[in-house]
Amino acid sequence: MTDAVYKGGDAPRAAARRDIGIKKRYAAEQRFRMYGIIAIAIGIFFLAALLWSVVSNGYTAFWQSSINLDVTFAENVIDPDNERATDPNALLTANYPKLATDALVAKLGVDPENRKLVREVGGLISNGVRTQLRDMVVADPSIIGTTRNVWVLASGDVDSAVKGQVNLEVDESRRKVSDQQLEWMRTMEADGVLEQRFNSGLFTRGASSRPETAGMGVAIVGSIYMMLIVLVLALPIGVAASIYLEEFAPQNKLTDLIEVNINNLAAVPSIVFGLLGLAVFINFMHLPRSASLVGGLVLTLMTLPTIIIATRAALRAVPPSIRSAALGLGASRTQTVFHHVLPLAAPGILTGTIIGLAQALGETAPLLLIGMVAFVADYPTTPLDPATALPVQIYMWANEAERAFVERTSGAIIVLLLFLAVMNITAIILRRRVERRW
Amino acid sequence: MNMLTDAAVEEALDASQKPRPLKMRGENVRVFYGEKQALFDVNLDVLENQVTALIGPSGCGKSTFLRCLNRMNDTIDICRIEGRITLDEQDIYDPRIDVVELRARVGMVFQKPNPFPKSIYENIAYGPRIHGLASKKAEFDEIVESSLQKAGLFNEVKDRLHEPGTGLSGGQQQRLCIARAIAVSPEVILMDEPCSALDPIATAKVEELIDELRENYTIVIVTHSMQQAARVSQRTAMFHLGNLVEEGPTDKMFTNPDDKRTQDYITGRFG
């Protein structure tokens, strides 16, 4: 008799329940949470390691050693034969570095007759001083004969030495900075003549084989041109294609095929797009090589699938009831899309576009193929002029031998990351604003 | 009632029994979704200034028929419609008929309240704007106010016309949708289970509203609630498996139906 065993209350019945492993279930839940936390921790660790290595290598690139000199624009050096009125090249070809060297020789109290020492003094100053002083004279020839206080760049090797990036234990003969130069360097630092100043040239100068005068100005302009071209072309084409496919196109084999192809295109390696651009835009259409226009077109092709996929997802996320409501009121399909569906999908489209743009901004491989790995010292005035791009500039600097280019490579990476961060923050702000409108 | 003279009573009786003019008519309507036939030769008349209720179990084709009346099925690629549907004796599937104009004349209210995520004012002004019914702000203001008045919502929302329509309660949202449909001055209003997402109090308000709207509009309503059909409609049509089983005055349908299936459905034996 079971009744005899039954003592009343619900406890025996609960105990009789089948064991479905509740403890195990909770353990599994705890375990899964742990996996998640570990995964995130690994991600954060690598991100931190990346940022640390880039920033610790690169922050010094934003500072540049400069020497304060009282340069006398001596007429007998610039224009010894007094030809400048007749020969326009006289001012351009003058021996400007000698002016700076003379000034520094005077400042350091070196014997001007000692050729070897004078040459070593000259080695402290960057060769970029030639263009710097020349530009001053050409802009205002009346300064000839006067003395001006000028900040000139120290040479790249001295800059590295000042930043402590040169190993001083190496024997002097195998070092790029001599003991004598180091001694002068320390005196000048003590006197406040040699200073670390903000390196605005990093953002404004073009390519240069001397690290102290190399900048990514041309690369920034090239990247901006390309981003504008991608935005102007890829956004309208991508949005129009998505709206057609999502809202108007009939569902049949053809549209299925197009859909599969778009998804495939998004996964095509970017270097293939570079080859396509080389074949179509340069060899067939004869657009200029190394031009940001061609780069922009190639990146547009690359970004289109991303934008189309994001836009279609955003359109699909708009509830069908909104379409029914508008159609039921007598709005045409186009009115329904443009008055109701598109505004609701805008935040998603915006996010997709900016993700696509960010992807394009960091793209290097296709640009190598269309000749944007170029030594471009002058600013491109139009998108048809040769230019480089930020990631390509990083790639080129990473291949340079000088120590000073190592910090510039990291500095350029920091700038690229900042650009990406700014774009993503803009996306978030714009999205918030568009969403708040409702 | 005591205050009415006999003559007045007779007159009222006359009015209720007098056959009303025909507003919409479906003749041999057959609807196919791809290979599947959803409606079989439906013949149904919708009379002016009456509420016609379409009832029947799920999947019986009542919503499909309703959506044929303003050609909302056109938006489904695989949907094919045969037969003839007329509005004021005119075939609405005639190629010369502009579907945009048709939907302005035959408005629709959906199962789930679906206000646009815009202000209450904009929700109502949108229809008149795309149909060019008003151009000045004062005209829009008037349309908005009168539509909200007719939908019995004005007093509840008059201080927050420029706040989002999605912030209203479910019942208010559905009345906003009705006001939105009224704003384009339709002749017929189609309602697809308008109260299925509402609580009983909101339902009562909407039903009351439907009864008032009957004076100026012809209403076709799909409902799952027998009581609702009995309360608000004058005529009822019973659908089953894509066929129109029976149609007639609501009183008769609920007390003395001809068809056994109607009897069974109304008494809750299936569906």
XYZ file of C-alpha atoms in Angstrom:
709
model
C 0.000 0.000 0.000
C 1.453 3.282 -0.997
C -0.842 5.106 1.393
C 1.052 3.654 4.312
C 4.275 5.203 3.097
C 2.726 8.560 2.395
C 3.287 10.797 5.427
C 1.434 13.892 4.195
C 2.767 17.178 2.777
C 4.237 17.720 -0.645
C 7.840 16.804 0.108
C 7.739 13.126 -0.880
C 6.067 14.031 -4.170
C 8.779 16.594 -4.959
C 11.451 14.048 -4.165
C 9.783 11.612 -6.497
C 10.330 14.032 -9.384
C 12.693 12.838 -12.023
C 16.207 14.267 -11.683
C 16.669 16.417 -14.781
C 20.065 17.681 -13.689
C 19.245 21.139 -12.343
C 22.679 21.484 -10.803
C 24.302 20.574 -14.086
C 22.112 23.106 -15.826
C 23.247 25.900 -13.532
C 26.854 24.788 -13.870
C 26.554 24.908 -17.649
C 25.133 28.407 -17.420
C 27.959 29.568 -15.170
C 30.489 27.948 -17.471
C 29.067 29.622 -20.522
C 29.217 33.004 -18.826
C 32.835 32.367 -17.970
C 33.617 31.544 -21.619
C 32.046 34.822 -22.639
C 34.025 36.835 -20.123
C 37.255 35.080 -21.128
C 36.559 35.779 -24.802
C 35.983 39.469 -24.108
C 39.075 39.633 -21.904
C 41.205 38.149 -24.688
C 39.793 40.683 -27.127
C 40.471 43.593 -24.777
C 43.983 42.307 -24.107
C 44.900 42.242 -27.781
C 43.309 45.621 -28.406
C 45.250 47.092 -25.505
C 48.473 45.453 -26.721
C 47.936 46.869 -30.208
C 47.184 50.360 -28.935
C 50.085 50.250 -26.495
C 52.617 49.184 -29.115
C 51.384 51.748 -31.629
C 51.134 54.627 -29.182
C 54.388 53.921 -27.350
C 56.253 53.749 -30.654
C 54.405 56.561 -32.319
C 53.708 59.387 -29.882
C 57.231 60.778 -30.325
C 56.497 61.314 -34.028
C 54.319 64.256 -33.095
C 57.348 66.047 -31.604
C 60.304 67.153 -33.626
C 63.668 68.552 -32.499
C 64.251 72.042 -33.805
C 67.175 74.429 -33.425
C 66.736 78.117 -32.797
C 69.125 80.134 -34.971
C 69.788 83.789 -35.681
C 70.253 83.421 -39.410
C 71.973 86.259 -41.209
C 70.751 86.379 -44.776
C 74.156 87.442 -46.075
C 74.076 88.863 -49.560
C 77.531 87.458 -50.392
C 76.217 83.915 -49.828
C 72.772 84.189 -51.413
C 73.607 86.328 -54.381
C 77.360 86.941 -54.574
C 77.283 88.264 -58.156
C 74.151 90.387 -57.734
C 72.221 88.619 -60.460
C 68.831 88.383 -58.803
C 67.318 91.264 -60.756
C 68.142 89.612 -64.082
C 68.240 85.872 -63.377
C 65.074 84.530 -61.696
C 66.902 81.305 -60.781
C 69.553 83.087 -58.765
C 67.485 83.090 -55.566
C 66.345 79.495 -56.094
C 69.765 77.960 -56.497
C 71.651 79.826 -53.768
C 73.531 77.916 -51.066
C 70.987 78.349 -48.227
C 72.246 75.536 -45.963
C 75.477 77.497 -45.591
C 73.517 80.352 -43.979
C 72.137 78.032 -41.322
C 75.473 76.302 -40.796
C 77.228 79.648 -40.403
C 74.680 80.744 -37.842
C 75.062 77.552 -35.854
C 78.872 77.668 -36.124
C 78.747 81.155 -34.626
C 76.370 80.072 -31.909
C 78.486 77.055 -30.896
C 81.721 79.058 -31.042
C 83.390 76.703 -33.507
C 86.371 77.865 -35.550
C 84.889 78.673 -38.999
C 88.201 77.716 -40.629
C 88.099 74.125 -39.299
C 86.439 72.398 -42.291
C 85.867 69.075 -40.509
C 84.128 70.633 -37.507
C 82.037 72.919 -39.704
C 80.860 69.894 -41.684
C 79.871 68.183 -38.456
C 77.957 71.259 -37.366
C 76.173 71.199 -40.724
C 75.200 67.597 -40.038
C 73.126 68.723 -37.055
C 70.767 70.623 -39.297
C 68.214 69.038 -41.573
C 68.676 69.472 -45.297
C 65.101 70.707 -45.346
C 66.524 74.042 -44.245
C 67.324 74.696 -47.901
C 63.661 74.961 -48.901
C 62.688 76.616 -45.627
C 65.116 79.541 -45.990
C 64.643 79.724 -49.769
C 60.891 80.096 -49.337
C 61.462 82.904 -46.826
C 63.743 84.771 -49.233
C 61.580 84.219 -52.303
C 58.497 85.392 -50.410
C 60.240 88.548 -49.221
C 63.587 89.342 -50.902
C 64.007 92.430 -48.729
C 65.176 90.256 -45.815
C 68.505 89.790 -47.608
C 71.148 91.477 -45.538
C 69.176 91.262 -42.293
C 69.283 88.789 -39.432
C 66.206 86.791 -38.479
C 65.446 84.431 -35.631
C 64.400 81.121 -37.215
C 63.507 77.656 -35.906
C 65.100 75.103 -38.224
C 64.617 71.335 -38.082
C 67.399 69.236 -36.605
C 68.519 66.344 -38.812
C 66.686 63.038 -38.439
C 69.627 61.334 -36.744
C 70.003 64.093 -34.176
C 66.251 63.988 -33.593
C 66.474 60.242 -32.909
C 69.421 60.851 -30.571
C 67.519 63.546 -28.672
C 64.585 61.166 -28.255
C 66.985 58.529 -26.893
C 66.374 56.176 -29.789
C 70.068 55.882 -30.713
C 72.138 53.264 -28.919
C 75.092 55.269 -27.563
C 77.050 52.177 -26.538
C 77.794 51.398 -30.170
C 81.261 52.488 -31.286
C 81.328 56.025 -32.663
C 82.488 54.935 -36.125
C 79.385 52.759 -36.570
C 76.995 55.382 -35.279
C 75.305 58.083 -37.305
C 75.809 60.707 -34.611
C 79.371 61.500 -33.542
C 80.447 62.142 -29.961
C 81.194 65.739 -30.875
C 77.664 66.191 -32.230
C 76.222 64.627 -29.082
C 78.196 67.067 -26.970
C 76.886 70.063 -28.972
C 73.405 68.594 -28.793
C 73.554 68.507 -24.982
C 74.910 72.041 -24.739
C 72.198 73.356 -27.025
C 69.528 71.497 -25.058
C 70.843 73.017 -21.843
C 70.815 76.483 -23.408
C 67.294 76.054 -24.776
C 68.530 76.359 -28.336
C 67.502 72.802 -29.210
C 63.901 72.084 -28.390
C 61.180 69.504 -29.061
C 58.430 71.336 -30.861
C 55.067 70.159 -32.156
C 55.592 68.437 -35.501
C 53.013 70.191 -37.675
C 55.045 69.127 -40.709
C 53.879 65.555 -40.139
C 50.420 66.632 -41.254
C 51.329 69.167 -43.900
C 54.383 67.890 -45.763
C 54.470 65.453 -48.638
C 56.761 62.522 -49.265
C 60.461 62.947 -48.503
C 63.450 60.663 -48.238
C 64.555 62.588 -45.135
C 62.415 61.498 -42.211
C 62.388 64.918 -40.527
C 60.752 66.519 -43.571
C 58.478 63.592 -44.461
C 54.780 64.101 -43.800
C 51.480 62.563 -44.682
C 49.794 65.712 -45.990
C 49.507 64.296 -49.506
C 48.218 60.987 -48.163
C 45.566 62.751 -46.071
C 44.413 64.820 -49.039
C 44.389 61.709 -51.253
C 42.368 59.778 -48.685
C 39.894 62.637 -48.311
C 39.437 62.828 -52.086
C 38.825 59.103 -52.252
C 36.372 59.129 -49.359
C 34.400 61.913 -51.025
C 34.315 60.010 -54.316
C 33.210 56.830 -52.555
C 30.526 58.711 -50.633
C 29.209 60.537 -53.695
C 29.107 57.393 -55.857
C 28.559 54.435 -53.553
C 25.850 55.902 -51.313
C 23.312 56.874 -54.013
C 24.025 53.840 -56.197
C 23.924 51.467 -53.252
C 20.760 52.942 -51.739
C 18.971 53.072 -55.094
C 19.904 49.460 -55.862
C 18.756 48.301 -52.422
C 15.460 50.161 -52.613
C 14.733 48.668 -56.006
C 15.668 45.144 -54.963
C 13.875 45.326 -51.648
C 10.725 47.300 -52.465
C 10.027 47.019 -56.177
C 11.755 44.051 -57.808
C 9.700 40.895 -58.274
C 10.933 37.824 -56.445
C 12.279 35.535 -59.158
C 15.353 33.619 -60.272
C 17.035 36.737 -61.637
C 16.765 38.724 -58.418
C 17.920 35.675 -56.474
C 20.965 35.488 -58.722
C 21.674 39.185 -58.186
C 21.359 38.717 -54.436
C 23.835 35.816 -54.419
C 26.257 37.834 -56.500
C 26.081 40.872 -54.255
C 26.818 38.712 -51.236
C 29.710 37.125 -53.103
C 31.125 40.484 -54.138
C 31.265 41.548 -50.508
C 33.627 38.642 -49.863
C 35.886 39.106 -52.910
C 39.483 39.901 -51.840
C 40.161 43.583 -52.303
C 43.229 42.999 -54.452
C 40.929 41.589 -57.130
C 39.137 44.915 -57.231
C 42.545 46.535 -57.670
C 43.246 44.341 -60.715
C 39.824 45.185 -62.091
C 40.488 48.893 -61.603
C 43.852 48.566 -63.291
C 42.313 46.782 -66.277
C 39.195 48.903 -66.658
C 39.964 52.385 -65.413
C 43.635 52.686 -66.359
C 44.258 50.348 -69.309
C 40.866 50.643 -70.965
C 39.539 54.075 -69.997
C 43.028 55.622 -69.816
C 42.452 57.455 -66.571
C 45.707 58.703 -65.055
C 47.758 56.345 -62.910
C 48.151 57.047 -59.175
C 45.142 59.370 -59.274
C 42.772 59.500 -56.329
C 39.903 59.401 -58.847
C 40.844 55.870 -59.877
C 41.429 54.926 -56.233
C 38.000 56.312 -55.366
C 36.338 54.375 -58.173
C 37.982 51.105 -57.128
C 37.035 51.672 -53.491
C 33.477 52.493 -54.618
C 33.214 49.079 -56.282
C 34.526 47.534 -53.102
C 32.192 49.442 -50.789
C 28.999 49.003 -52.834
C 28.171 45.458 -51.668
C 28.668 46.477 -48.023
C 26.326 49.443 -48.410
C 23.754 47.419 -50.357
C 23.686 44.638 -47.790
C 23.403 47.080 -44.874
C 20.717 49.141 -46.608
C 18.635 46.093 -47.509
C 18.831 44.870 -43.931
C 17.739 48.313 -42.709
C 14.818 48.420 -45.172
C 13.741 44.916 -44.205
C 13.753 45.935 -40.541
C 11.034 48.544 -41.157
C 7.776 46.885 -40.067
C 5.480 45.930 -42.981
C 2.589 47.540 -41.111
C 4.049 50.964 -41.929
C 3.981 50.139 -45.640
C 0.412 48.844 -45.349
C -0.630 51.998 -43.531
C 0.750 54.276 -46.235
C -0.520 52.153 -49.121
C -3.924 51.904 -47.448
C -4.115 55.693 -47.354
C -3.564 55.828 -51.093
C 0.146 56.615 -51.167
C 1.944 55.265 -54.212
C 4.745 52.769 -53.738
C 7.364 55.443 -54.318
C 5.684 57.799 -51.843
C 5.507 54.983 -49.321
C 9.207 54.297 -49.684
C 10.415 57.874 -49.633
C 8.009 59.301 -47.043
C 8.003 56.444 -44.570
C 10.296 53.501 -45.175
C 13.485 55.318 -46.083
C 13.415 57.785 -43.144
C 12.910 54.860 -40.777
C 15.754 52.938 -42.403
C 18.082 55.958 -42.485
C 19.934 55.209 -39.228
C 20.761 51.715 -40.434
C 21.800 52.960 -43.858
C 24.006 55.580 -42.242
C 25.732 53.029 -40.062
C 26.295 50.723 -43.013
C 27.671 53.536 -45.128
C 30.113 54.676 -42.494
C 31.263 51.108 -41.868
C 31.815 50.798 -45.621
C 33.693 54.083 -45.725
C 35.876 53.089 -42.789
C 36.659 49.828 -44.534
C 37.578 51.752 -47.686
C 39.714 54.215 -45.733
C 41.864 51.397 -44.386
C 42.154 49.545 -47.694
C 45.686 49.219 -49.091
C 45.961 46.293 -51.500
C 43.892 47.596 -54.436
C 45.652 50.967 -54.234
C 49.049 49.317 -54.685
C 47.901 47.927 -58.025
C 46.667 51.201 -59.451
C 49.933 52.941 -58.700
C 49.120 54.861 -55.574
C 52.359 53.635 -53.966
C 54.168 56.649 -55.278
C 56.646 59.211 -54.062
C 54.403 62.265 -54.188
C 55.928 65.414 -52.720
C 53.405 67.941 -54.029
C 49.802 68.310 -53.033
C 47.296 67.015 -55.570
C 45.121 69.950 -56.647
C 42.449 67.767 -58.258
C 41.539 64.094 -57.879
C 43.269 63.524 -61.222
C 46.728 64.378 -59.820
C 48.959 61.683 -58.364
C 48.378 61.115 -54.671
C 48.830 58.475 -52.035
C 46.546 57.314 -49.264
C 47.013 57.001 -45.513
C 47.354 53.211 -45.339
C 49.689 53.225 -48.352
C 51.799 55.882 -46.634
C 52.043 53.627 -43.598
C 53.095 50.762 -45.854
C 55.776 52.895 -47.522
C 57.187 54.282 -44.272
C 57.262 50.799 -42.779
C 59.683 49.862 -45.567
C 62.127 52.702 -44.789
C 65.374 51.983 -42.982
C 65.912 55.066 -40.782
C 65.018 54.881 -37.129
C 63.010 58.090 -37.414
C 60.654 56.430 -39.922
C 59.703 53.774 -37.374
C 58.078 56.364 -35.132
C 56.484 58.037 -38.153
C 54.940 54.734 -39.228
C 53.336 54.378 -35.812
C 52.413 58.062 -35.825
C 50.599 57.606 -39.130
C 48.784 54.564 -37.735
C 47.630 56.695 -34.787
C 46.324 59.324 -37.210
C 44.512 56.664 -39.274
C 42.957 55.191 -36.135
C 41.862 58.668 -35.055
C 40.207 59.233 -38.425
C 38.342 55.930 -38.060
C 37.321 56.792 -34.516
C 36.032 60.192 -35.637
C 34.020 58.560 -38.429
C 32.466 56.015 -36.116
C 31.625 58.636 -33.503
C 30.041 60.759 -36.227
C 27.966 57.745 -37.244
C 26.745 57.285 -33.695
C 25.927 60.976 -33.238
C 24.101 61.214 -36.569
C 22.187 58.039 -35.848
C 21.074 59.365 -32.475
C 19.951 62.605 -34.046
C 18.005 60.958 -36.866
C 16.323 58.605 -34.442
C 15.360 61.378 -32.097
C 13.446 63.145 -34.846
C 10.497 60.814 -34.443
C -40.409 55.367 -26.837
C -43.602 56.601 -25.309
C -42.934 60.040 -26.610
C -42.896 58.859 -30.213
C -46.129 58.972 -32.124
C -47.222 55.906 -33.989
C -46.486 57.625 -37.241
C -42.908 58.268 -36.186
C -42.466 54.651 -35.152
C -43.773 53.484 -38.480
C -41.525 55.874 -40.269
C -38.497 54.575 -38.328
C -39.452 51.010 -39.109
C -39.822 51.889 -42.743
C -36.392 53.452 -42.814
C -34.727 50.425 -41.317
C -36.445 48.032 -43.659
C -36.153 50.112 -46.793
C -33.491 48.501 -49.019
C -30.401 50.642 -48.946
C -28.506 51.503 -52.097
C -25.709 49.175 -53.151
C -22.204 50.486 -52.475
C -19.851 47.633 -53.373
C -20.484 44.270 -54.949
C -18.307 41.224 -55.477
C -19.291 38.924 -58.333
C -17.712 35.482 -58.632
C -14.570 36.684 -56.885
C -11.822 34.071 -57.038
C -8.420 34.734 -55.499
C -5.297 32.645 -55.984
C -2.035 32.830 -54.050
C 0.258 31.170 -56.549
C -1.285 27.736 -57.161
C -3.455 27.843 -54.062
C -6.984 29.123 -54.415
C -8.043 31.197 -51.427
C -11.537 32.324 -52.474
C -14.129 30.409 -54.505
C -16.768 32.378 -56.428
C -17.746 34.817 -53.712
C -20.808 36.938 -54.386
C -21.344 39.577 -51.761
C -23.098 42.940 -51.651
C -22.059 45.776 -49.393
C -24.858 48.246 -48.750
C -24.414 51.934 -48.199
C -24.267 53.358 -44.657
C -24.341 49.937 -43.102
C -21.801 47.904 -41.242
C -21.148 44.585 -42.937
C -19.341 42.051 -40.767
C -17.290 39.250 -42.257
C -16.985 36.297 -39.893
C -15.576 32.814 -40.070
C -12.752 30.690 -38.709
C -9.095 31.563 -39.316
C -7.895 31.084 -42.880
C -11.434 31.174 -44.277
C -10.660 33.996 -46.706
C -12.532 36.849 -45.051
C -9.442 39.065 -44.784
C -8.495 38.144 -48.347
C -11.884 39.323 -49.553
C -11.600 42.515 -47.514
C -8.202 43.292 -49.013
C -9.603 42.810 -52.510
C -12.032 45.650 -51.911
C -9.283 48.302 -51.977
C -6.805 46.249 -53.993
C -4.325 45.861 -51.127
C -3.676 42.389 -52.534
C -2.009 44.070 -55.498
C 1.091 44.453 -53.341
C 1.502 40.667 -53.170
C 3.306 39.476 -56.282
C 1.853 36.007 -56.457
C -1.749 37.062 -55.820
C -4.161 36.760 -58.748
C -7.768 37.917 -58.683
C -10.599 36.860 -61.009
C -14.203 37.950 -61.120
C -15.587 41.425 -60.723
C -15.674 43.873 -57.820
C -17.572 47.101 -58.251
C -17.685 50.360 -56.332
C -20.741 52.409 -57.304
C -21.291 50.126 -60.305
C -17.759 50.647 -61.541
C -15.254 47.777 -61.807
C -12.359 48.599 -59.467
C -10.007 46.228 -61.320
C -10.638 48.112 -64.548
C -7.246 49.241 -65.932
C -8.620 52.796 -66.165
C -9.135 52.906 -62.408
C -6.272 54.524 -60.546
C -5.465 52.414 -57.530
C -4.303 55.475 -55.594
C -7.663 57.137 -56.096
C -9.476 53.919 -55.250
C -7.655 53.657 -51.922
C -8.553 57.251 -51.160
C -12.216 56.299 -51.651
C -11.919 52.964 -49.841
C -9.843 53.481 -46.709
C -8.477 50.805 -44.438
C -7.840 50.215 -40.733
C -5.579 47.320 -39.825
C -5.521 44.639 -37.193
C -2.603 46.072 -35.262
C -2.664 49.838 -34.683
C -0.023 51.142 -37.069
C 0.399 54.885 -36.656
C 3.345 56.390 -38.484
C 6.234 57.142 -36.109
C 5.460 60.834 -36.483
C 3.396 63.347 -34.558
C -0.350 62.857 -34.138
C -0.885 65.886 -36.364
C 1.373 64.535 -39.101
C -0.304 61.139 -38.983
C -3.594 62.707 -39.941
C -2.297 65.419 -42.248
C -0.317 62.930 -44.348
C -3.278 61.530 -46.330
C -4.805 64.922 -47.195
C -1.338 66.154 -48.152
C -0.577 63.423 -50.684
C -4.070 63.694 -52.142
C -3.911 67.491 -52.337
C -7.017 67.946 -50.179
C -5.540 70.980 -48.442
C -2.769 73.430 -49.032
C -2.831 76.015 -46.260
C -1.974 75.331 -42.677
C -5.413 76.459 -41.532
C -7.048 73.905 -43.824
C -4.847 71.150 -42.466
C -5.588 72.253 -38.910
C -9.279 71.990 -39.650
C -9.037 68.547 -41.228
C -6.942 67.296 -38.323
C -9.368 68.631 -35.756
C -12.508 67.381 -37.465
C -11.024 63.944 -38.136
C -9.985 63.600 -34.511
C -13.430 64.827 -33.433
C -15.142 62.219 -35.588
C -12.884 59.533 -34.201
C -13.719 60.725 -30.673
C -10.073 61.318 -29.902
C -9.792 65.080 -30.045
C -10.398 65.835 -26.390
C -7.851 63.265 -25.315
C -5.041 64.522 -27.520
C -5.731 68.167 -28.255
C -2.892 69.354 -26.018
C -0.310 67.042 -27.542
C -0.989 67.077 -31.258
C 2.698 67.423 -31.958
C 3.802 64.527 -29.834
C 4.467 61.158 -31.470
C 1.414 59.084 -32.293
C 3.254 55.986 -31.165
C 3.188 57.306 -27.587
C -0.596 56.835 -27.294
C -2.239 53.792 -25.717
C -3.274 50.916 -27.979
C -6.919 51.925 -28.140
C -6.045 55.559 -28.788
C -3.628 54.483 -31.502
C -6.363 52.493 -33.223
C -8.733 55.451 -33.072
C -5.888 57.595 -34.441
C -5.655 55.156 -37.349
C -9.398 55.474 -37.889
C -9.076 59.278 -37.793
C -6.246 58.999 -40.290
C -8.468 56.961 -42.606
C -11.344 59.426 -42.204
C -9.094 62.402 -42.995
C -9.027 61.593 -46.716
C -12.863 61.530 -46.775
C -13.332 57.952 -47.942
C -16.716 56.509 -48.862
C -15.994 53.037 -47.564
C -13.839 52.088 -44.565
C -12.462 48.562 -44.378
C -11.522 47.301 -40.923
C -9.462 44.148 -40.511
C -10.072 42.889 -36.961
C -9.606 46.414 -35.580
C -10.110 45.413 -31.952
C -8.132 42.190 -31.739
C -5.167 43.953 -30.128
C -7.250 46.058 -27.730
C -8.544 45.601 -24.203
C -12.318 45.423 -23.565
C -12.701 49.116 -22.667
C -10.827 50.298 -25.748
C -12.829 47.785 -27.788
C -16.092 49.224 -26.499
C -14.961 52.723 -27.483
C -14.008 51.634 -30.982
C -17.293 49.771 -31.419
C -19.197 52.844 -30.320
C -17.208 54.840 -32.839
C -17.986 52.356 -35.641
C -21.671 52.725 -34.876
C -21.428 56.510 -35.145
C -19.375 56.376 -38.328
C -22.081 54.317 -40.038
C -24.059 57.519 -40.575
C -21.517 58.902 -43.005
C -19.518 55.919 -44.182
C -20.030 52.421 -45.425
C -18.096 50.024 -43.239
C -16.877 46.481 -43.830
C -15.373 44.832 -40.765
C -13.635 41.513 -40.347
C -13.980 40.175 -36.827
C -13.298 37.056 -34.846
C -15.693 38.022 -32.130
C -19.276 36.872 -32.659
C -20.477 39.345 -30.053
C -18.780 42.161 -31.852
C -20.378 41.202 -35.155
C -23.743 41.042 -33.439
C -23.233 44.390 -31.688
C -21.940 46.557 -34.515
C -23.132 45.106 -37.808
C -26.384 45.244 -39.712
C -25.415 42.555 -42.187
C -23.164 39.568 -41.660
C -21.391 37.293 -44.089
C -20.044 33.934 -43.009
C -16.980 32.513 -44.746
C -15.654 28.981 -44.532
C -12.692 27.449 -46.404
C -12.740 30.169 -49.038
C -16.486 29.934 -49.654
C -19.174 32.397 -48.724
C -21.453 30.168 -46.687
C -24.248 32.565 -46.055
C -25.025 36.238 -45.800
C -27.963 38.234 -44.566
C -29.207 40.647 -41.914
C -27.268 40.197 -38.719
C -30.395 39.526 -36.623
C -31.375 36.635 -38.811
C -27.857 35.241 -39.051
C -27.514 35.059 -35.293
C -30.994 33.776 -34.510
C -32.035 31.680 -37.427
C -29.240 30.916 -39.870
C -30.024 28.840 -42.949
C -26.768 26.949 -43.025
C -25.755 24.415 -40.416
C -22.123 25.553 -40.565
C -23.140 29.072 -39.590
C -25.186 27.705 -36.740
C -22.254 25.601 -35.538
C -19.747 28.427 -35.816
C -21.923 30.965 -34.054
C -22.654 28.621 -31.213
C -18.971 27.880 -30.851
C -18.967 24.294 -32.044
C -15.967 24.915 -34.310
C -13.609 27.673 -35.379
